[in-house]
Coordinates of C-alpha atoms and ligand atoms in Angstrom, one line a residue:
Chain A
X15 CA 16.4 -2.7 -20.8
X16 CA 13.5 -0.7 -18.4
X17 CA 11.4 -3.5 -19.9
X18 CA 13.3 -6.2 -19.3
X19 CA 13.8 -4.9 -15.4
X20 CA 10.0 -4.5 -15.2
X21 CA 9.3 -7.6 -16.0
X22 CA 12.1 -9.6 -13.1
X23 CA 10.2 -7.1 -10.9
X24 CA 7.1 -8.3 -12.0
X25 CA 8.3 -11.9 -11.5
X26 CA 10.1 -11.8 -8.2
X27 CA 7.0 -10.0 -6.8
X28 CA 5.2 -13.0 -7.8
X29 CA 7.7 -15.5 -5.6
X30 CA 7.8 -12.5 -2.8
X31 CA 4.0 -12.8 -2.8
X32 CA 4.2 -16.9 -1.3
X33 CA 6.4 -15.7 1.4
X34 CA 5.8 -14.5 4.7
X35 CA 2.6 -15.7 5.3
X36 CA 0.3 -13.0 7.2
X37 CA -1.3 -14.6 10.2
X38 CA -4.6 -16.7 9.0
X39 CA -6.9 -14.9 11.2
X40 CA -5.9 -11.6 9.6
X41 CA -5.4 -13.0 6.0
X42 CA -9.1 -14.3 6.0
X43 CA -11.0 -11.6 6.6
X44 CA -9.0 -10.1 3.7
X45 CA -9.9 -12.4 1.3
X46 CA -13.8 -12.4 2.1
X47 CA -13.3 -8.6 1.8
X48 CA -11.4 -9.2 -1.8
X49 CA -14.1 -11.5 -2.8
X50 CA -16.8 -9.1 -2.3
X51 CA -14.7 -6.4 -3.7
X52 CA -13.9 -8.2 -6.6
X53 CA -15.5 -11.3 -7.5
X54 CA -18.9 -10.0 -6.2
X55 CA -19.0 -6.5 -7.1
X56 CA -18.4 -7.4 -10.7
X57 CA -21.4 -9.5 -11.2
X58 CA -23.6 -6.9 -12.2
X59 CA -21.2 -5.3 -14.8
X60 CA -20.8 -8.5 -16.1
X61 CA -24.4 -9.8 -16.2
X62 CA -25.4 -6.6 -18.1
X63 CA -23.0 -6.5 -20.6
X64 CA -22.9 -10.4 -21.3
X65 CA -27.1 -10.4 -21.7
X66 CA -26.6 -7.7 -24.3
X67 CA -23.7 -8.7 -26.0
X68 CA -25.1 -12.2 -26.6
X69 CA -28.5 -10.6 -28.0
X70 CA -26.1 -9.0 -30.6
X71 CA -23.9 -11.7 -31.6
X72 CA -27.5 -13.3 -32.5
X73 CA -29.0 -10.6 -34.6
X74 CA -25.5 -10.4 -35.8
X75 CA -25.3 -14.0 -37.1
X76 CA -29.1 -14.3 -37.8
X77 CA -28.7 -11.4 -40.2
X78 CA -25.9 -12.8 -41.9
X79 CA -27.3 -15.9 -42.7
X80 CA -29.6 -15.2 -45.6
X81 CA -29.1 -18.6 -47.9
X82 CA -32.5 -20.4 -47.0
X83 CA -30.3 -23.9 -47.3
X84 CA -28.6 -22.8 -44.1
X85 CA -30.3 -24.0 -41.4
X86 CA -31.7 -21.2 -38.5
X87 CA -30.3 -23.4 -35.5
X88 CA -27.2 -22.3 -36.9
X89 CA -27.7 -18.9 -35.3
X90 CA -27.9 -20.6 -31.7
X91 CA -24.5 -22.6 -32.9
X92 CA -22.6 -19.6 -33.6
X93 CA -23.7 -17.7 -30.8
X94 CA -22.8 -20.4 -28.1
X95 CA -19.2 -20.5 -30.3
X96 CA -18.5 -17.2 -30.0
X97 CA -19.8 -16.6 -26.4
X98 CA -17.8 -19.8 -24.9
X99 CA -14.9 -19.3 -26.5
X100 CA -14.0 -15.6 -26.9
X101 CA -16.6 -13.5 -25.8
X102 CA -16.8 -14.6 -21.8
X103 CA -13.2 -15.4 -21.2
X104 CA -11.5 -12.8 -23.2
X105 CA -14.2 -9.9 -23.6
X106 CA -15.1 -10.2 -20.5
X107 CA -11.5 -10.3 -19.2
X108 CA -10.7 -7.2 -21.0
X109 CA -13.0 -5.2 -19.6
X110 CA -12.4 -6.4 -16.0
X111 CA -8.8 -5.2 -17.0
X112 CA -10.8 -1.3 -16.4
X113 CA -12.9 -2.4 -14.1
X114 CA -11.3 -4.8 -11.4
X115 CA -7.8 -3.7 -12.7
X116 CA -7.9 0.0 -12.1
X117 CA -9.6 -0.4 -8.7
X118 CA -6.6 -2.6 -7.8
X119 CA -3.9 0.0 -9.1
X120 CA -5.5 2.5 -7.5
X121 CA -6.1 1.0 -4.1
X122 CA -2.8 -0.3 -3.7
X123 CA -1.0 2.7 -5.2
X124 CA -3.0 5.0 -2.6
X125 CA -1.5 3.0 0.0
X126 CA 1.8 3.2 -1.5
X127 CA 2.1 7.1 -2.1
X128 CA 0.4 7.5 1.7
X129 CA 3.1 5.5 2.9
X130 CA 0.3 2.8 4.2
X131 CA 3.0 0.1 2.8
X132 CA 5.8 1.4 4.3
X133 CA 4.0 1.5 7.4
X134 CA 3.2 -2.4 7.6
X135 CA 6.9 -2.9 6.6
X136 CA 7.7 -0.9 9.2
X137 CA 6.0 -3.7 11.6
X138 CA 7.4 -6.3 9.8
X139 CA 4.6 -7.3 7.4
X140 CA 5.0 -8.8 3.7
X141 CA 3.4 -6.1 2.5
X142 CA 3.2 -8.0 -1.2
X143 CA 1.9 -11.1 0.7
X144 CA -0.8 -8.8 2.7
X145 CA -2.0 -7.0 -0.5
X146 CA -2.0 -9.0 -3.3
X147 CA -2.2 -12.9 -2.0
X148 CA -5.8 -12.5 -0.7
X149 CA -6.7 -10.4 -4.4
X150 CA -5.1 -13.5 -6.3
X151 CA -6.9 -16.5 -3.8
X152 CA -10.2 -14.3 -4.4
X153 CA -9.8 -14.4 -8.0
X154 CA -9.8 -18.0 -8.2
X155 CA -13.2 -17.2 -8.1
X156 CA -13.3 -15.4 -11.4
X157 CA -14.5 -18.7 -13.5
X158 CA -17.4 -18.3 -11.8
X159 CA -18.4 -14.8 -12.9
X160 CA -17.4 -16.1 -16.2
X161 CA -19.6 -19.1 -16.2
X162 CA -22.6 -16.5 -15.2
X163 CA -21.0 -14.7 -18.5
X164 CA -21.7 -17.9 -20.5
X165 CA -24.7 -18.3 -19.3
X166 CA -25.9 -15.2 -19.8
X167 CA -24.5 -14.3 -22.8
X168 CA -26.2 -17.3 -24.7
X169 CA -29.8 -16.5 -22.8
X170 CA -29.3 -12.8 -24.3
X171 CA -29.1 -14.9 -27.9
X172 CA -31.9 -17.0 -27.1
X173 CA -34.2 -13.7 -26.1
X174 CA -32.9 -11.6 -29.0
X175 CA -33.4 -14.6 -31.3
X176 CA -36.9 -14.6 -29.8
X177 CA -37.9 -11.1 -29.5
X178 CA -36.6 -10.4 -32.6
X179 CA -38.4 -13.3 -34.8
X180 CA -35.0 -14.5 -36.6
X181 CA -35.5 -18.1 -35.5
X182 CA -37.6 -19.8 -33.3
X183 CA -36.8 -20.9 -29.9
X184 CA -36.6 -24.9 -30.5
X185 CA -34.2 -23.8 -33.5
X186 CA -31.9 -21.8 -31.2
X187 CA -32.2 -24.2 -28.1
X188 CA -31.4 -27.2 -30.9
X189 CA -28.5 -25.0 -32.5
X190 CA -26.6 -24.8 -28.6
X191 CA -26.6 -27.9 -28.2
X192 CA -25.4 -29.1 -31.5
X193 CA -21.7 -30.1 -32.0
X194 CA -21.1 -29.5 -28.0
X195 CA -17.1 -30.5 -27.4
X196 CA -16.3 -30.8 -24.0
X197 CA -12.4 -29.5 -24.5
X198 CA -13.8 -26.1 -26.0
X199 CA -15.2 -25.7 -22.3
X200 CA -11.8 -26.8 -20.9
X201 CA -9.8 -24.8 -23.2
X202 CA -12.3 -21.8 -22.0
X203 CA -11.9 -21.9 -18.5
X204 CA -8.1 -22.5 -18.7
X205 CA -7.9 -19.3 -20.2
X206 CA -10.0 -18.0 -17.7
X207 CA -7.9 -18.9 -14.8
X208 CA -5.1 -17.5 -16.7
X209 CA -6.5 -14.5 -17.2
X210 CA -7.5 -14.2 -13.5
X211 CA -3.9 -14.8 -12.7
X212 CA -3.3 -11.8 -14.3
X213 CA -5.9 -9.9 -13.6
X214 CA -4.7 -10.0 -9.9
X215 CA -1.5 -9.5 -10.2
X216 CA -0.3 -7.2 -13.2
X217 CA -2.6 -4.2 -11.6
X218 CA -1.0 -5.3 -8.5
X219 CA 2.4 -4.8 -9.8
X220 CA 1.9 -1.0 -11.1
X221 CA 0.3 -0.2 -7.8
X222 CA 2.7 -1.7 -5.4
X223 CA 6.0 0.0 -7.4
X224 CA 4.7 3.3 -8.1
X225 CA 6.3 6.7 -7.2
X226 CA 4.7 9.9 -7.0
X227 CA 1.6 11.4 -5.5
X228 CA -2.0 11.2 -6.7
X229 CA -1.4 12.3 -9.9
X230 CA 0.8 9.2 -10.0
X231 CA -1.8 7.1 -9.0
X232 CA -4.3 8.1 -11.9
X233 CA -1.5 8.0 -14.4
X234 CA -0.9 4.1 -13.0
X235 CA -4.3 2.9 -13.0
X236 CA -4.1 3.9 -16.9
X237 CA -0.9 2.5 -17.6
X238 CA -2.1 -0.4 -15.6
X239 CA -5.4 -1.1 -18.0
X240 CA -3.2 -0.9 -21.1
X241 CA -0.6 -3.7 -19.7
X242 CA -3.2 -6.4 -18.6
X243 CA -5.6 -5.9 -21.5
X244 CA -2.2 -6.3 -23.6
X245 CA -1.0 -9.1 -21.4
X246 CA -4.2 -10.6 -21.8
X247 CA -4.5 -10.5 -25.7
X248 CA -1.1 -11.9 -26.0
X249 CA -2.0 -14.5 -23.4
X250 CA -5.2 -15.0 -25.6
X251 CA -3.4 -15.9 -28.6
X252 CA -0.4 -18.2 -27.6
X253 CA -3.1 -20.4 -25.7
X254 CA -5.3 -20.4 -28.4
X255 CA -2.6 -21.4 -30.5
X256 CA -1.4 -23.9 -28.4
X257 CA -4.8 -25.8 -27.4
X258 CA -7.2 -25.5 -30.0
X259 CA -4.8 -26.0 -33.3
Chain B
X2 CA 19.6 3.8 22.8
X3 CA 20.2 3.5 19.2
X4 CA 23.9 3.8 17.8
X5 CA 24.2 5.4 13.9
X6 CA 28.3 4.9 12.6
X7 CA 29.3 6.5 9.3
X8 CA 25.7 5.9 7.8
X9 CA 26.0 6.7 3.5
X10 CA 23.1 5.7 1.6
X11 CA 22.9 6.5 -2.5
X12 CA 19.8 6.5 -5.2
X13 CA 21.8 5.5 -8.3
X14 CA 24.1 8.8 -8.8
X15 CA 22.2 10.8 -5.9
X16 CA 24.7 10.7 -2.4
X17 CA 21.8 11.5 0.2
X18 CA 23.5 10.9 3.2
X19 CA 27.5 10.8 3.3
X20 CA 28.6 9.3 6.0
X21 CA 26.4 10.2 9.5
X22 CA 27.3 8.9 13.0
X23 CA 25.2 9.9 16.0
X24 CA 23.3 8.7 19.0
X25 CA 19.7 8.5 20.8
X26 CA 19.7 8.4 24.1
X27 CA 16.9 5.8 26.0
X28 CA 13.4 8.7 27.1
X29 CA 15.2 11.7 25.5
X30 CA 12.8 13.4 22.6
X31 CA 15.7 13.3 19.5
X32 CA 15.6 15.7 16.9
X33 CA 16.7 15.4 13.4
X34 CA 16.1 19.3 11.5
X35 CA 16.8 20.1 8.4
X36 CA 15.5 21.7 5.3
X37 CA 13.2 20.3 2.8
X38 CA 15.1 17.2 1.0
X39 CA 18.2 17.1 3.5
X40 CA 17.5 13.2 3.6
X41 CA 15.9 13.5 7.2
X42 CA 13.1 11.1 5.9
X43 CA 15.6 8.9 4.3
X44 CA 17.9 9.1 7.2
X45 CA 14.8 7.7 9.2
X46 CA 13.9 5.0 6.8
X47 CA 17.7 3.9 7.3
X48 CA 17.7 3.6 10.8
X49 CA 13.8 2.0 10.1
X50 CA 15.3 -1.0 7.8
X51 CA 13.1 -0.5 5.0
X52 CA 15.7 1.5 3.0
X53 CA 19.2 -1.1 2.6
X54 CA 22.4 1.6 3.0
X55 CA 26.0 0.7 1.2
X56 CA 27.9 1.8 4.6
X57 CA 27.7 2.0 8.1
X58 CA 26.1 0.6 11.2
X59 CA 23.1 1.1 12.7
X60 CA 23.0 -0.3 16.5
X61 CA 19.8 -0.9 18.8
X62 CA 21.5 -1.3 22.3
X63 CA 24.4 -3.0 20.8
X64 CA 22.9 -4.8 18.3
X65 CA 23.8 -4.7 14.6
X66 CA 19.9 -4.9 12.8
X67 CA 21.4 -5.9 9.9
X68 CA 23.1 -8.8 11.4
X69 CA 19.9 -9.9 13.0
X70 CA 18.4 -12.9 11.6
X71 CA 15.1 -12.5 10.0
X72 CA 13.4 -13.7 12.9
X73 CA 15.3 -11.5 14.9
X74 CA 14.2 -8.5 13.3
X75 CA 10.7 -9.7 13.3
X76 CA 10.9 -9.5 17.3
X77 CA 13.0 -6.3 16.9
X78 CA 9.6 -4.6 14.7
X79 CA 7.5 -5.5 17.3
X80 CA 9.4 -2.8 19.5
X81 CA 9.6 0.0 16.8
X82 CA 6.6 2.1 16.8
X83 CA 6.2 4.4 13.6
X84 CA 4.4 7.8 13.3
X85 CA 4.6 8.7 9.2
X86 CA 4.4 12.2 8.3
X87 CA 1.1 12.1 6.5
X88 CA 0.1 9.6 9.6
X89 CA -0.5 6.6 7.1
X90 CA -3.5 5.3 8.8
X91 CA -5.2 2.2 7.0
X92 CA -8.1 3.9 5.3
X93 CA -9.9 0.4 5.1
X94 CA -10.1 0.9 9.1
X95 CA -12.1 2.5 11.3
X96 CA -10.0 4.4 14.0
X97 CA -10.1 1.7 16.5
X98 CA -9.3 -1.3 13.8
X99 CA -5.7 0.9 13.0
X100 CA -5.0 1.0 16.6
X101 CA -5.5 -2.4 17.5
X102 CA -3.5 -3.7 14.1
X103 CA -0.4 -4.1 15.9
X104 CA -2.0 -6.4 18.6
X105 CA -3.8 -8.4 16.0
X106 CA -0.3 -8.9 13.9
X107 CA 2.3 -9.4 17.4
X108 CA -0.3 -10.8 19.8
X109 CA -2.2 -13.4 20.9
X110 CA -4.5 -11.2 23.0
X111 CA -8.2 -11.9 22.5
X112 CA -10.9 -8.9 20.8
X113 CA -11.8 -7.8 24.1
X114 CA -7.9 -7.6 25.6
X115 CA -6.7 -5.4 22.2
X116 CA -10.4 -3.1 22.5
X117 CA -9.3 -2.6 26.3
X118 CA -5.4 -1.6 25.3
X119 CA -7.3 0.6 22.5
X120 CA -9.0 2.6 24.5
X121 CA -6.5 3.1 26.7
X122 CA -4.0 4.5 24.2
X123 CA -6.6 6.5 23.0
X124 CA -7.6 7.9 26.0
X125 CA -3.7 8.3 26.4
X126 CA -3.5 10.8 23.3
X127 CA -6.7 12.7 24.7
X128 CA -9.1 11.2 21.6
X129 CA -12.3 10.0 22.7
X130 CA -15.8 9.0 20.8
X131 CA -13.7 8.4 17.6
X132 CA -13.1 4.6 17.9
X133 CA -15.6 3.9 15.0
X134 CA -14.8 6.5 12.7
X135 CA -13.1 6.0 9.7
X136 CA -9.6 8.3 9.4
X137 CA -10.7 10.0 6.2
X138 CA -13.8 11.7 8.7
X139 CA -11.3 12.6 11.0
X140 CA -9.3 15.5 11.4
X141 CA -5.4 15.9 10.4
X142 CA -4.9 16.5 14.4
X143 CA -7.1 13.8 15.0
X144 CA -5.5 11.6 12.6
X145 CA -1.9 12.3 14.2
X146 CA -3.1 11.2 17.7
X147 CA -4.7 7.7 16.1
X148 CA -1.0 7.7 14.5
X149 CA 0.7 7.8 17.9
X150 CA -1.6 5.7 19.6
X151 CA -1.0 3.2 16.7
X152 CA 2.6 3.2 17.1
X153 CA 2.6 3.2 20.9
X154 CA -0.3 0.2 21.2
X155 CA 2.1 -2.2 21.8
X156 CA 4.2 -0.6 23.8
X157 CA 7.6 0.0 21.7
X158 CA 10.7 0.6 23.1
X159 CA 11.3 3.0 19.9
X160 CA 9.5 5.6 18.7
X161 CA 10.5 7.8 15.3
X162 CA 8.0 10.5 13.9
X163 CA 8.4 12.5 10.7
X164 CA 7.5 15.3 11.3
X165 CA 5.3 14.5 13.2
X166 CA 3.4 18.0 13.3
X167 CA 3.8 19.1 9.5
X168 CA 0.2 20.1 8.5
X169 CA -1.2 21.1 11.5
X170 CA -2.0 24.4 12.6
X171 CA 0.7 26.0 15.4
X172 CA -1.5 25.1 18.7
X173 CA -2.2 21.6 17.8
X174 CA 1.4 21.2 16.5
X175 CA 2.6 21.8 20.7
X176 CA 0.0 20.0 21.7
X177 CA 1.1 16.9 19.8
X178 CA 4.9 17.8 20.1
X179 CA 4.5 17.4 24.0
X180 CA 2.5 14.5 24.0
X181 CA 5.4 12.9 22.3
X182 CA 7.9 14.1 24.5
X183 CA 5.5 13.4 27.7
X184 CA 4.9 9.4 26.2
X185 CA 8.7 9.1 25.9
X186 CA 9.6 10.5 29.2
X187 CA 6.4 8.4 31.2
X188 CA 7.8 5.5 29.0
X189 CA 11.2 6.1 29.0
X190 CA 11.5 5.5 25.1
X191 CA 14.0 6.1 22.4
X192 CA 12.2 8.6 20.2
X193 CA 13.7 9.9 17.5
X194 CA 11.5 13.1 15.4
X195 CA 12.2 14.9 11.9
X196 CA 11.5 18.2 12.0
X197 CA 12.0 21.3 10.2
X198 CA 9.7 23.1 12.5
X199 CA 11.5 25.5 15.1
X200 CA 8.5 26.0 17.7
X201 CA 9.6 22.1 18.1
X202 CA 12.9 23.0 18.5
X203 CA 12.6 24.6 21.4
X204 CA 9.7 23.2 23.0
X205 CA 11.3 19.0 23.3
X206 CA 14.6 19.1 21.6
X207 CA 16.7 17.5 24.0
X208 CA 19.0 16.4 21.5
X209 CA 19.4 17.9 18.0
X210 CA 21.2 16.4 15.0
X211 CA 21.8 19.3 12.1
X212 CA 21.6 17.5 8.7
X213 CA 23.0 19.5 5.5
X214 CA 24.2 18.3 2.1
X215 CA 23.9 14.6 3.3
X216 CA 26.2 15.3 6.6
X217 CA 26.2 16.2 10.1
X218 CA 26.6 19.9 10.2
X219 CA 26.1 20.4 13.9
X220 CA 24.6 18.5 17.5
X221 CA 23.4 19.8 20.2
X222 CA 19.9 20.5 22.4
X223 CA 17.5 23.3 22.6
X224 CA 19.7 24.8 25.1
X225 CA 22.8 25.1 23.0
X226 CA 21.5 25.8 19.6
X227 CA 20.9 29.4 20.8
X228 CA 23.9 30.4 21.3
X229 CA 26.1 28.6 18.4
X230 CA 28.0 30.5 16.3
X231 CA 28.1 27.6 13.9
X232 CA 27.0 29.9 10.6
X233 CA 25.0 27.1 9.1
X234 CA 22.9 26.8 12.2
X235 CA 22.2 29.7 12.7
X236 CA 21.2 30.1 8.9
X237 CA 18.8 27.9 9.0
X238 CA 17.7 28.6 12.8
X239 CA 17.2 32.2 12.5
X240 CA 15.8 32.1 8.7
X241 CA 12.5 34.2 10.1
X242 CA 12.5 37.5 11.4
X243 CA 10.4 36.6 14.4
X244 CA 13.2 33.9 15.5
X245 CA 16.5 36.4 15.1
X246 CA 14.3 38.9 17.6
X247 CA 14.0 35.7 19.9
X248 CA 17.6 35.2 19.8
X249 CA 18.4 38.8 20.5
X250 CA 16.5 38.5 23.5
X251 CA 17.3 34.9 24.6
X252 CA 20.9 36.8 24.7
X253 CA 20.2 39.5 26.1
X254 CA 18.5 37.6 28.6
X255 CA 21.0 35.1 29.7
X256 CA 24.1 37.9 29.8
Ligands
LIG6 N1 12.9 6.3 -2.9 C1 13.7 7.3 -3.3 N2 14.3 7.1 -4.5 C2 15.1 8.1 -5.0 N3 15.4 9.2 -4.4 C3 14.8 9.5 -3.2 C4 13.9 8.5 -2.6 N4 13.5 9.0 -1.4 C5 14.1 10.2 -1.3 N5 14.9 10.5 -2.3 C6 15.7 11.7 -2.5 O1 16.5 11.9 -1.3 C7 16.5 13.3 -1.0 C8 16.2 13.5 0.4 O2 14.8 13.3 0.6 P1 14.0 13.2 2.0 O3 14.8 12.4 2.9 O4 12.6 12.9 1.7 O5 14.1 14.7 2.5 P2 13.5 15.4 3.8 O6 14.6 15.9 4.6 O7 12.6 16.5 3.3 O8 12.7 14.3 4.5 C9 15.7 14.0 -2.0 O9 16.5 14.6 -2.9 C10 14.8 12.9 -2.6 O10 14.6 13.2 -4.0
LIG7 MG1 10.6 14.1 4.8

């Protein structure tokens, strides 16, 4: 029943959020600010982890292959697979869940238990339109930073494949290009923008409705990180299920 | 002047206020005691709009706000000014951006026009050199002045504080007690403050509004609340020591 309430909360917060428009003047400054807060500041995170990742998806797959009949681009194939499909949107996704997610909860939920919210209501602002509008426009953003992911991920293949001596470069460079479909790109960045969807607005949700004081807020940013990264799996799954079979 | 009929407002099972009529008069400093969880902040959020209420009216010089239409009540905001009880200042801001965030939301005034009106409310609540600062490097006294110059900006014709001086040590808590009652009088506002603090009591209570166990228990000003025999009053009134030898005196005093 608490579930089924929480989740017509989370959905009329979602209509509430198109309403009220907050003077443009206003409302773009808090977008660049939400960009650089959230599109920006994850770039590094995401860079790092992707690079390193995709160097271990390679040794991986290079030292699973061990039948000399298979050829070595094949370790270039599977990396790009796994990196475009799974790795970038979903990984990737999941841990912006911790990283973007919590500061979200946390911000909003700060400004909820300091009465910061009640004091733009007071004023007559849509506080939901304010707050989480401008983190949802900046996130339409978020394919970018998982097109550097992509990227990144399959250069951290090429220079572990390299580094490592388990194929040459021409085999891994021929491997990423082999079998290229277009849709799996699609299918990728649909997911993507999906995920940045919720990625603004879930976190959102268990900031803007929380009660309490600061423990409140810690205890919110957790419960936060648990619902999106589920969200997200499930999410991950049906559209999986629904595009690529 | 603001008009509150047979106000009741529930959480689920919890009656917090059971039926509370009153009124606040146009540059008198109102003053809504209580103790800790008597529904004073609620009471406030009521008369606010930003809690609904099952029965009752709530009146700005005649009229209903819930009747308003939403536009209406956006043009009604723009005359409330707010001063929350942990201040509530935008922590993204720097001292000056809070101040002028009224202007920049109600306005059409250019930069310079809402800097000028900053500085002058800010000069108006005695805080100077702060403008840049953010509110988590100022003081809790500093951070109450920013709060009142942030809800007097644009000049409101109401002006409701929760207690308004919880927090702050005794000297700073007159000093920001009068400057309320000094902005209302000079701006002849409806203010309306929640207070469990007696020093306030006597310093601007020009009216007082007694809430206990969701209803009126008494009314009156700093004048009468001395000499009530109303037992609930005087419970709460004369809880510390130092305030029954006050009375005794005040008495003795006035005989
Ligand atoms: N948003 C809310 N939801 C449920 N109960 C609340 C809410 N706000 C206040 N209450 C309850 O209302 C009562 C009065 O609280 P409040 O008005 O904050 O008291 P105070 O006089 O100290 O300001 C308390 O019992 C509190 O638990
Ligand atoms: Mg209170």
């Amino acid at each position: 029943m608490q579930y089924l309430h929480n989740i017509g909360t989370y959905f009329l917060m979602i209509v509430e959020m198109f309403r009220k428009p907050t003077k443009w003047s206003v409302m773009k400054q808090l977008i660049l600010k939400d960009i650089d807060d959230l599109v920006i500041g994850s770039i590094g995170i995401v860079a790092f982890i992707s690079f390193f990742v995709g160097g271990v998806v390679t040794i991986q797959t290079a030292l699973n292959i061990d039948n000399p009949l298979i050829p070595r681009s094949l370790v270039g194939f599977a990396t790009r697979q796994s990196v475009i499909l799974e790795f970038a949107p979903t990984f990737i996704s999941i841990i912006m869940a911790g990283k973007v997610g919590s500061f979200i909860t946390s911000s909003i939920g700060t400004m909820r238990v300091t009465e910061q919210i009640d004091a733009l209501e007071v004023m007559g602002i849509n506080a939901l339109n304010y707050l989480v509008f401008p983190k949802f426009i900046a996130l339409t953003l978020y394919p970018f930073v998982i097109s550097i992911a992509m990227f990144l991920g399959i250069m951290g293949g090429l220079a572990a494949c390299v580094f490592g001596n388990y194929a040459s470069m021409d085999d891994y460079i021929t491997g990423i290009q082999q079998d290229f479909e277009p849709f799996h790109m699609a299918y990728a960045f649909i997911k993507t923008l999906l995920f940045a969807f919720v990625l603004a607005t879930v976190p959102s949700y268990h900031g803007f409705y929380m009660k309490g004081g600061a423990l409140e807020v810690g205890e919110a940013s957790t419960t936060s990180f648990v619902w999106t990264s589920v969200v997200i799996i499930l999410l991950n799954y049906i559209l999986t299920q629904m595009l690529l079979s | 002047m603001i008009e509150v009929t047979n106000l009741e407002k529930s959480f689920g099972d919890a009656h917090i206020l059971k039926g509370i009529s009153t009124t606040f008069e146009k540059g008198k400093t109102n003053l809504v005691i209580g103790q800790s969880g008597s529904g004073k902040t609620v009471f406030l959020k009521c008369l606010l709009g930003l809690f609904d209420y099952e029965k009752g009216k709530i009146a700005y010089e005649g009229q209903v706000f819930a009747e308003l239409s939403e536009a209406e009540k956006r043009n009604m905001r723009a005359k409330i000014g707010m001063v929350f009880q942990g201040s509530a200042l935008f922590d993204s801001m720097t001292i000056e951006e809070n101040v002028m965030f009224p202007l920049q939301m109600f306005t059409k005034q250019s930069k310079s026009e809402m800097q000028d009106r900053a500085n002058f409310v800010l000069n108006r609540v005695k805080l100077k050199d702060a403008n840049k600062k953010m509110p988590s490097e100022a003081s809790g006294g500093m951070q109450k002045r920013v709060a009142i110059a942030r809800a007097i900006v644009n000049n409101p014709k109401y002006l409701f504080c929760d207690e308004p001086n919880s927090g702050l040590d005794p000297k700073t808590a007159i000093v920001i007690d009068n400057l309320i009652k000094e902005i209302t009088e000079e701006y002849n506002i409806t203010t309306v403050i929640n207070t469990h603090d007696m020093n306030s009591v006597m310093e601007i209570g020009d009216k007082i509004v007694f809430l206990k166990d969701g209803l009126k228990a008494w009314e009156g000003s700093k004048d009468t609340i001395f000499r009530t025999d109303n037992e609930v009053v005087t419970d709460f009134v004369y809880s510390s020591n130092l305030f029954k030898k006050v009375r005794r005196m005040y008495i003795e005093d006035n005989s």
